[in-house]
Coordinates of N, CA and C in Angstrom, one line a residue:
M1 N -22.9 26.0 8.1 CA -22.0 25.4 7.1 C -22.8 24.2 6.5
E2 N -22.9 24.2 5.2 CA -23.7 23.1 4.6 C -22.7 21.9 4.2
M3 N -23.2 20.7 4.6 CA -22.4 19.5 4.3 C -22.8 19.0 2.9
V4 N -21.8 18.8 2.1 CA -22.1 18.2 0.8 C -21.9 16.7 0.9
G5 N -23.0 16.0 0.5 CA -23.0 14.5 0.6 C -22.1 13.9 -0.4
R6 N -21.5 12.8 -0.1 CA -20.7 12.0 -1.0 C -21.6 11.2 -1.9
K7 N -21.3 11.2 -3.2 CA -22.0 10.5 -4.1 C -21.7 9.0 -4.0
S8 N -22.6 8.2 -3.8 CA -22.4 6.7 -3.7 C -22.9 6.0 -4.9
F9 N -22.3 4.9 -5.2 CA -22.7 4.1 -6.3 C -23.7 3.0 -5.8
T10 N -24.8 2.8 -6.5 CA -25.7 1.8 -6.2 C -25.2 0.4 -6.7
W11 N -25.8 -0.6 -6.1 CA -25.3 -2.0 -6.5 C -25.5 -2.2 -8.0
P12 N -26.6 -1.8 -8.7 CA -26.7 -2.0 -10.1 C -25.6 -1.3 -10.9
T13 N -25.3 -0.1 -10.5 CA -24.2 0.6 -11.2 C -22.9 -0.1 -11.1
M14 N -22.6 -0.6 -9.8 CA -21.3 -1.3 -9.6 C -21.3 -2.7 -10.4
A15 N -22.5 -3.3 -10.5 CA -22.6 -4.6 -11.3 C -22.3 -4.3 -12.7
V16 N -22.8 -3.2 -13.3 CA -22.5 -2.9 -14.7 C -21.1 -2.6 -14.9
V17 N -20.5 -1.8 -14.0 CA -19.1 -1.5 -14.1 C -18.2 -2.7 -14.0
L18 N -18.5 -3.6 -13.1 CA -17.7 -4.8 -12.9 C -17.9 -5.7 -14.1
T19 N -19.1 -5.8 -14.7 CA -19.3 -6.7 -15.8 C -18.5 -6.1 -17.0
C20 N -18.5 -4.8 -17.2 CA -17.8 -4.2 -18.3 C -16.3 -4.5 -18.2
A21 N -15.8 -4.3 -16.9 CA -14.4 -4.6 -16.7 C -14.0 -6.0 -17.0
L22 N -14.8 -6.9 -16.6 CA -14.6 -8.3 -16.9 C -14.6 -8.6 -18.4
L23 N -15.5 -8.0 -19.1 CA -15.6 -8.2 -20.6 C -14.4 -7.7 -21.3
V24 N -13.8 -6.5 -20.8 CA -12.7 -5.9 -21.4 C -11.4 -6.8 -21.1
M25 N -11.3 -7.4 -19.9 CA -10.2 -8.1 -19.5 C -10.2 -9.6 -20.0
L26 N -11.4 -10.1 -20.3 CA -11.5 -11.5 -20.7 C -10.6 -11.9 -21.8
P27 N -10.4 -11.2 -22.9 CA -9.5 -11.6 -24.0 C -8.0 -11.7 -23.5
Q28 N -7.7 -10.9 -22.5 CA -6.3 -10.9 -22.0 C -6.1 -12.1 -21.0
V29 N -7.1 -12.7 -20.6 CA -6.9 -13.8 -19.6 C -6.1 -14.9 -20.3
Y30 N -6.3 -15.2 -21.5 CA -5.7 -16.3 -22.2 C -4.4 -16.0 -22.9
S31 N -4.0 -14.7 -23.0 CA -2.8 -14.3 -23.7 C -1.6 -14.4 -22.7
V32 N -0.4 -14.5 -23.3 CA 0.8 -14.7 -22.6 C 1.8 -13.6 -23.1
R33 N 2.5 -13.0 -22.2 CA 3.5 -12.0 -22.5 C 4.9 -12.7 -22.3
Y34 N 5.6 -12.9 -23.4 CA 6.9 -13.5 -23.4 C 8.0 -12.5 -23.4
I35 N 9.0 -12.5 -22.5 CA 10.2 -11.7 -22.6 C 11.1 -12.4 -23.5
V36 N 11.4 -11.9 -24.6 CA 12.3 -12.5 -25.6 C 13.7 -12.7 -25.0
G37 N 14.1 -14.0 -25.0 CA 15.4 -14.3 -24.4 C 15.4 -14.5 -22.9
S38 N 14.2 -14.5 -22.3 CA 14.0 -14.6 -20.9 C 14.8 -13.6 -20.1
R39 N 15.6 -14.1 -19.2 CA 16.4 -13.2 -18.3 C 17.5 -12.5 -19.0
F40 N 17.9 -13.0 -20.2 CA 19.0 -12.3 -20.9 C 18.5 -11.1 -21.8
G41 N 17.2 -11.2 -22.2 CA 16.7 -10.2 -23.0 C 17.1 -10.3 -24.4
W42 N 17.0 -9.2 -25.2 CA 17.3 -9.1 -26.6 C 18.7 -8.6 -26.7
T43 N 19.7 -9.5 -26.8 CA 21.1 -9.2 -26.8 C 21.9 -10.2 -27.6
S44 N 23.1 -9.9 -27.8 CA 24.0 -10.9 -28.6 C 24.4 -12.1 -27.6
N45 N 24.9 -13.1 -28.2 CA 25.3 -14.3 -27.5 C 24.2 -15.1 -26.9
V46 N 23.0 -15.0 -27.4 CA 21.8 -15.8 -27.0 C 21.3 -16.6 -28.2
N47 N 21.0 -17.9 -28.0 CA 20.5 -18.7 -29.1 C 19.0 -18.6 -29.0
Y48 N 18.4 -17.7 -29.8 CA 17.0 -17.5 -29.8 C 16.2 -18.6 -30.4
T49 N 16.8 -19.4 -31.2 CA 16.1 -20.6 -31.8 C 15.8 -21.5 -30.7
N50 N 16.8 -21.8 -29.8 CA 16.6 -22.6 -28.7 C 15.6 -22.1 -27.7
W51 N 15.7 -20.8 -27.5 CA 14.7 -20.1 -26.6 C 13.3 -20.3 -27.0
A52 N 13.0 -20.2 -28.3 CA 11.6 -20.3 -28.9 C 11.2 -21.7 -29.1
K53 N 12.1 -22.7 -29.2 CA 11.6 -24.0 -29.7 C 10.7 -24.8 -28.8
D54 N 10.7 -24.6 -27.5 CA 9.8 -25.3 -26.7 C 8.5 -24.5 -26.3
K55 N 8.3 -23.4 -26.9 CA 7.2 -22.5 -26.6 C 6.1 -22.6 -27.6
H56 N 4.9 -22.5 -27.2 CA 3.8 -22.4 -28.1 C 3.3 -21.0 -28.1
F57 N 3.3 -20.3 -29.2 CA 2.9 -18.9 -29.3 C 1.5 -19.0 -30.0
Y58 N 0.5 -18.3 -29.4 CA -0.8 -18.3 -29.9 C -1.2 -16.9 -30.3
N59 N -2.2 -16.8 -31.2 CA -2.8 -15.5 -31.6 C -3.3 -14.8 -30.3
G60 N -2.8 -13.6 -30.1 CA -3.2 -12.8 -28.9 C -2.1 -12.7 -27.9
D61 N -1.0 -13.5 -28.1 CA 0.1 -13.4 -27.2 C 0.9 -12.1 -27.5
W62 N 1.9 -11.8 -26.7 CA 2.8 -10.6 -26.8 C 4.2 -11.0 -26.7
L63 N 5.1 -10.3 -27.5 CA 6.5 -10.5 -27.3 C 7.0 -9.1 -26.7
F64 N 7.9 -9.3 -25.7 CA 8.4 -8.1 -25.0 C 9.9 -8.1 -25.2
F65 N 10.4 -7.2 -26.0 CA 11.9 -7.1 -26.3 C 12.5 -6.1 -25.3
V66 N 13.5 -6.5 -24.6 CA 14.2 -5.7 -23.6 C 15.7 -5.7 -24.1
Y67 N 16.3 -4.5 -24.4 CA 17.6 -4.4 -25.0 C 18.2 -3.0 -24.7
D68 N 19.5 -2.9 -25.1 CA 20.2 -1.7 -25.0 C 19.8 -0.8 -26.2
R69 N 19.0 0.3 -25.9 CA 18.4 1.1 -26.9 C 19.5 1.9 -27.7
N70 N 20.7 2.0 -27.2 CA 21.7 2.7 -27.9 C 22.4 1.9 -29.0
Q71 N 22.3 0.6 -28.9 CA 23.0 -0.3 -29.8 C 22.1 -1.2 -30.7
M72 N 21.0 -1.6 -30.2 CA 20.2 -2.6 -30.9 C 18.8 -2.1 -31.3
N73 N 18.1 -2.9 -32.1 CA 16.7 -2.5 -32.5 C 15.9 -3.8 -32.7
V74 N 14.6 -3.7 -33.0 CA 13.8 -4.8 -33.3 C 13.1 -4.6 -34.6
L75 N 13.5 -5.4 -35.6 CA 12.9 -5.3 -36.9 C 12.2 -6.6 -37.3
E76 N 11.0 -6.4 -37.9 CA 10.3 -7.6 -38.5 C 10.6 -7.7 -40.0
L77 N 11.1 -8.9 -40.4 CA 11.5 -9.1 -41.7 C 10.7 -10.1 -42.4
N78 N 10.8 -10.2 -43.7 CA 10.2 -11.4 -44.4 C 11.2 -12.6 -44.3
K79 N 10.8 -13.7 -44.7 CA 11.6 -14.9 -44.5 C 12.9 -14.9 -45.2
T80 N 13.0 -14.4 -46.5 CA 14.2 -14.3 -47.2 C 15.2 -13.4 -46.6
N81 N 14.7 -12.2 -46.2 CA 15.6 -11.2 -45.5 C 16.1 -11.7 -44.1
Y82 N 15.2 -12.5 -43.5 CA 15.6 -13.0 -42.2 C 16.7 -14.0 -42.4
E83 N 16.6 -14.9 -43.3 CA 17.6 -15.9 -43.6 C 19.0 -15.3 -44.0
T84 N 18.9 -14.2 -44.7 CA 20.2 -13.6 -45.2 C 20.6 -12.4 -44.3
C85 N 19.9 -12.1 -43.3 CA 20.2 -11.0 -42.4 C 20.2 -9.7 -43.1
N86 N 19.3 -9.5 -44.1 CA 19.2 -8.2 -44.8 C 18.2 -7.4 -44.0
T87 N 18.6 -6.4 -43.2 CA 17.8 -5.6 -42.4 C 17.5 -4.2 -43.1
D88 N 17.9 -4.1 -44.3 CA 17.7 -2.8 -45.0 C 16.2 -2.4 -45.3
H89 N 15.4 -3.4 -45.5 CA 14.0 -3.2 -45.8 C 13.1 -4.0 -44.9
P90 N 12.9 -3.6 -43.7 CA 12.0 -4.4 -42.8 C 10.6 -4.2 -43.1
L91 N 9.8 -5.2 -42.8 CA 8.3 -5.1 -42.9 C 7.8 -4.1 -41.9
H92 N 8.4 -4.1 -40.7 CA 8.0 -3.2 -39.6 C 9.2 -3.0 -38.7
N93 N 9.4 -1.7 -38.3 CA 10.4 -1.4 -37.3 C 9.7 -1.2 -35.9
W94 N 9.8 -2.2 -35.0 CA 9.2 -2.1 -33.7 C 9.9 -1.3 -32.7
T95 N 11.0 -0.8 -33.1 CA 11.9 0.0 -32.2 C 11.2 1.3 -31.8
T96 N 11.0 1.5 -30.5 CA 10.4 2.8 -30.0 C 11.4 3.7 -29.5
G97 N 12.6 3.3 -29.2 CA 13.6 4.2 -28.7 C 13.9 4.0 -27.2
A98 N 13.0 3.3 -26.6 CA 13.2 3.1 -25.1 C 13.9 1.8 -24.7
G99 N 14.0 0.9 -25.7 CA 14.6 -0.4 -25.4 C 13.7 -1.3 -24.7
R100 N 12.4 -1.0 -24.8 CA 11.4 -1.9 -24.2 C 10.2 -1.9 -25.1
D101 N 10.3 -2.8 -26.1 CA 9.3 -2.8 -27.2 C 8.4 -4.0 -27.1
V102 N 7.1 -3.8 -27.3 CA 6.1 -4.8 -27.2 C 5.5 -5.0 -28.6
V103 N 5.5 -6.3 -28.9 CA 4.9 -6.7 -30.3 C 3.7 -7.6 -30.1
P104 N 2.6 -7.2 -30.5 CA 1.4 -8.1 -30.4 C 1.4 -9.1 -31.5
L105 N 1.2 -10.4 -31.1 CA 1.1 -11.5 -32.1 C -0.4 -11.7 -32.4
N106 N -0.9 -10.8 -33.3 CA -2.3 -10.9 -33.6 C -2.7 -11.4 -34.9
V107 N -1.7 -12.1 -35.6 CA -2.0 -12.8 -36.8 C -1.4 -14.2 -36.8
T108 N -2.1 -15.2 -37.2 CA -1.6 -16.5 -37.3 C -0.7 -16.7 -38.5
K109 N 0.6 -16.6 -38.2 CA 1.6 -16.7 -39.2 C 3.0 -16.9 -38.5
T110 N 4.1 -17.0 -39.3 CA 5.4 -17.0 -38.7 C 6.0 -15.6 -38.8
Y111 N 6.4 -15.1 -37.7 CA 7.0 -13.7 -37.6 C 8.5 -13.9 -37.6
Y112 N 9.2 -13.0 -38.3 CA 10.7 -13.1 -38.4 C 11.2 -11.8 -37.8
F113 N 11.9 -11.8 -36.7 CA 12.5 -10.7 -36.1 C 14.0 -10.8 -36.1
A114 N 14.7 -9.6 -36.2 CA 16.1 -9.5 -36.2 C 16.5 -8.1 -35.7
S115 N 17.7 -8.1 -35.2 CA 18.3 -6.8 -34.9 C 19.3 -6.4 -36.0
G116 N 19.2 -5.1 -36.4 CA 20.0 -4.6 -37.5 C 21.4 -4.2 -36.9
K117 N 22.1 -3.4 -37.6 CA 23.4 -2.9 -37.2 C 24.4 -4.0 -37.1
G118 N 24.2 -5.1 -37.8 CA 25.2 -6.2 -37.8 C 24.9 -7.2 -36.8
F119 N 24.0 -7.0 -35.8 CA 23.8 -8.0 -34.8 C 23.1 -9.3 -35.3
C120 N 22.4 -9.2 -36.4 CA 21.7 -10.3 -36.9 C 22.7 -11.4 -37.3
Y121 N 23.9 -11.0 -37.8 CA 24.9 -11.9 -38.3 C 25.5 -12.7 -37.1
G122 N 25.4 -12.1 -35.9 CA 25.8 -12.8 -34.7 C 24.7 -13.7 -34.0
G123 N 23.6 -13.8 -34.7 CA 22.6 -14.7 -34.2 C 21.4 -14.0 -33.5
M124 N 21.4 -12.7 -33.6 CA 20.3 -11.9 -32.9 C 19.1 -11.9 -33.8
K125 N 18.5 -13.0 -33.9 CA 17.3 -13.1 -34.7 C 16.4 -14.3 -34.2
V126 N 15.1 -14.2 -34.4 CA 14.2 -15.3 -33.9 C 13.0 -15.3 -34.9
A127 N 12.6 -16.6 -35.1 CA 11.4 -16.9 -35.9 C 10.4 -17.3 -34.9
I128 N 9.2 -16.7 -34.9 CA 8.1 -17.1 -34.0 C 6.9 -17.6 -34.8
H129 N 6.6 -18.8 -34.7 CA 5.4 -19.4 -35.3 C 4.2 -19.2 -34.4
V130 N 3.2 -18.4 -34.9 CA 2.0 -18.2 -34.1 C 0.9 -19.0 -34.6
E131 N 0.3 -19.8 -33.7 CA -0.8 -20.7 -34.0 C -2.2 -20.1 -33.5
K132 N -3.2 -20.7 -34.1 CA -4.5 -20.4 -33.6 C -4.7 -20.9 -32.2
A133 N -5.3 -20.1 -31.3 CA -5.5 -20.5 -29.9 C -6.3 -21.8 -29.8
P134 N -5.9 -22.7 -28.9 CA -6.6 -24.0 -28.8 C -8.0 -23.7 -28.1
P135 N -9.0 -24.5 -28.4 CA -10.3 -24.3 -27.8 C -10.1 -24.6 -26.3
P136 N -11.0 -24.0 -25.4 CA -10.9 -24.2 -24.0 C -11.3 -25.7 -23.7
P137 N -10.7 -26.2 -22.6 CA -11.0 -27.6 -22.3 C -12.5 -27.8 -22.0
K138 N -12.9 -29.0 -22.4 CA -14.3 -29.3 -22.1 C -14.5 -29.7 -20.6
A139 N -15.6 -29.4 -20.1 CA -15.9 -29.7 -18.7 C -16.1 -31.2 -18.5
A140 N -15.6 -31.7 -17.4 CA -15.8 -33.1 -17.1 C -17.2 -33.4 -16.8
P141 N -17.7 -34.5 -17.2 CA -19.1 -34.8 -16.8 C -19.3 -35.0 -15.3
V142 N -20.4 -34.6 -14.8 CA -20.7 -34.6 -13.4 C -21.2 -36.1 -13.1
V143 N -20.4 -36.7 -12.1 CA -20.8 -38.0 -11.7 C -21.1 -38.0 -10.3
S144 N -22.3 -38.5 -10.0 CA -22.7 -38.5 -8.6 C -22.1 -39.7 -7.8
A145 N -21.5 -39.4 -6.7 CA -20.8 -40.4 -5.9 C -21.8 -41.3 -5.2
S146 N -22.9 -40.7 -4.8 CA -23.9 -41.5 -4.1 C -25.3 -41.0 -4.5
T147 N -26.2 -41.9 -4.5 CA -27.6 -41.6 -4.8 C -28.5 -41.9 -3.6
N148 N -28.0 -41.6 -2.4 CA -28.8 -41.9 -1.3 C -29.9 -40.9 -1.1
L149 N -30.8 -41.1 -0.2 CA -32.0 -40.3 0.0 C -31.6 -38.9 0.6
L150 N -30.6 -38.9 1.4 CA -30.2 -37.6 2.0 C -29.7 -36.6 0.9
S151 N -28.8 -37.0 0.0 CA -28.4 -36.1 -1.0 C -29.5 -35.7 -1.9
S152 N -30.4 -36.6 -2.2 CA -31.6 -36.3 -3.0 C -32.5 -35.2 -2.3
L153 N -32.7 -35.4 -1.0 CA -33.5 -34.5 -0.3 C -32.8 -33.1 -0.2
R154 N -31.5 -33.1 0.0 CA -30.8 -31.8 0.2 C -30.9 -31.0 -1.2
G155 N -30.7 -31.7 -2.3 CA -30.6 -31.0 -3.6 C -32.0 -30.6 -4.1
Q156 N -33.0 -31.4 -3.9 CA -34.3 -31.2 -4.5 C -35.3 -30.6 -3.6
I157 N -35.2 -30.8 -2.3 CA -36.2 -30.3 -1.4 C -35.7 -29.3 -0.4
L158 N -34.6 -29.6 0.3 CA -34.1 -28.8 1.4 C -33.7 -27.4 1.0
I159 N -32.9 -27.3 -0.1 CA -32.4 -26.0 -0.5 C -33.6 -25.1 -1.0
P160 N -34.4 -25.6 -1.9 CA -35.6 -24.8 -2.3 C -36.5 -24.4 -1.2
A161 N -36.7 -25.3 -0.2 CA -37.5 -25.0 0.9 C -36.8 -23.9 1.7
L162 N -35.5 -23.9 1.9 CA -34.8 -22.9 2.6 C -35.0 -21.5 1.9
F163 N -34.9 -21.4 0.6 CA -35.1 -20.2 -0.1 C -36.6 -19.7 0.0
A164 N -37.5 -20.6 0.0 CA -38.9 -20.2 0.1 C -39.2 -19.7 1.5
T165 N -38.6 -20.3 2.5 CA -38.8 -19.8 3.9 C -38.2 -18.4 4.0
A166 N -37.1 -18.2 3.4 CA -36.4 -16.9 3.5 C -37.3 -15.8 2.8
A167 N -37.9 -16.2 1.7 CA -38.7 -15.2 1.0 C -40.0 -14.9 1.8
V168 N -40.6 -15.9 2.4 CA -41.8 -15.6 3.2 C -41.4 -14.8 4.4
W169 N -40.3 -15.1 5.0 CA -39.8 -14.3 6.2 C -39.6 -12.8 5.8
D170 N -38.9 -12.6 4.7 CA -38.7 -11.2 4.2 C -40.0 -10.5 4.0
A171 N -41.0 -11.2 3.4 CA -42.3 -10.6 3.1 C -43.0 -10.3 4.5
F172 N -42.9 -11.1 5.4 CA -43.5 -11.0 6.7 C -42.9 -9.8 7.4
V173 N -41.6 -9.6 7.4 CA -40.9 -8.5 8.1 C -41.2 -7.2 7.4
L174 N -41.3 -7.2 6.1 CA -41.7 -5.9 5.4 C -43.1 -5.5 5.8
L175 N -44.0 -6.4 5.9 CA -45.4 -6.1 6.2 C -45.6 -5.7 7.7
W176 N -44.8 -6.2 8.6 CA -44.9 -6.0 10.0 C -44.8 -4.6 10.3

């Protein structure tokens, strides 16, 4: 009976795969997914203006609408239709039918969302102002706590000497 060997990945292959995975995930590191209405979800009798007022929404964030799919929907409106609750001509209907709709905030602007079927008149609407993402914080300058001889020797002589010794040892072992 012949044994079929298992195909194994070499470390360069794994390094390439991990690097690609990190590059794909990197933009998602800074984005935030907001559940609209928090624990109440997208429903009536929630003040969405209060819910949104202390939050900063940035380009790349996501809104997650959770609601009763048989009664409500998620419509993106222009400002005029938002203010008058005219849901007859939405800019976009985000309703997928599952009651779990995800809206990417990928443009720096103010988004206007409302639920049709009369729910907008009961306050089921929210304006989301999306800002450009802030720059990452700058690194603090490195300040040396002490400049004694030991720390100088450790950083400039001891560690390079350790690596040189290890390299010589490896070469010696390979030749032996």
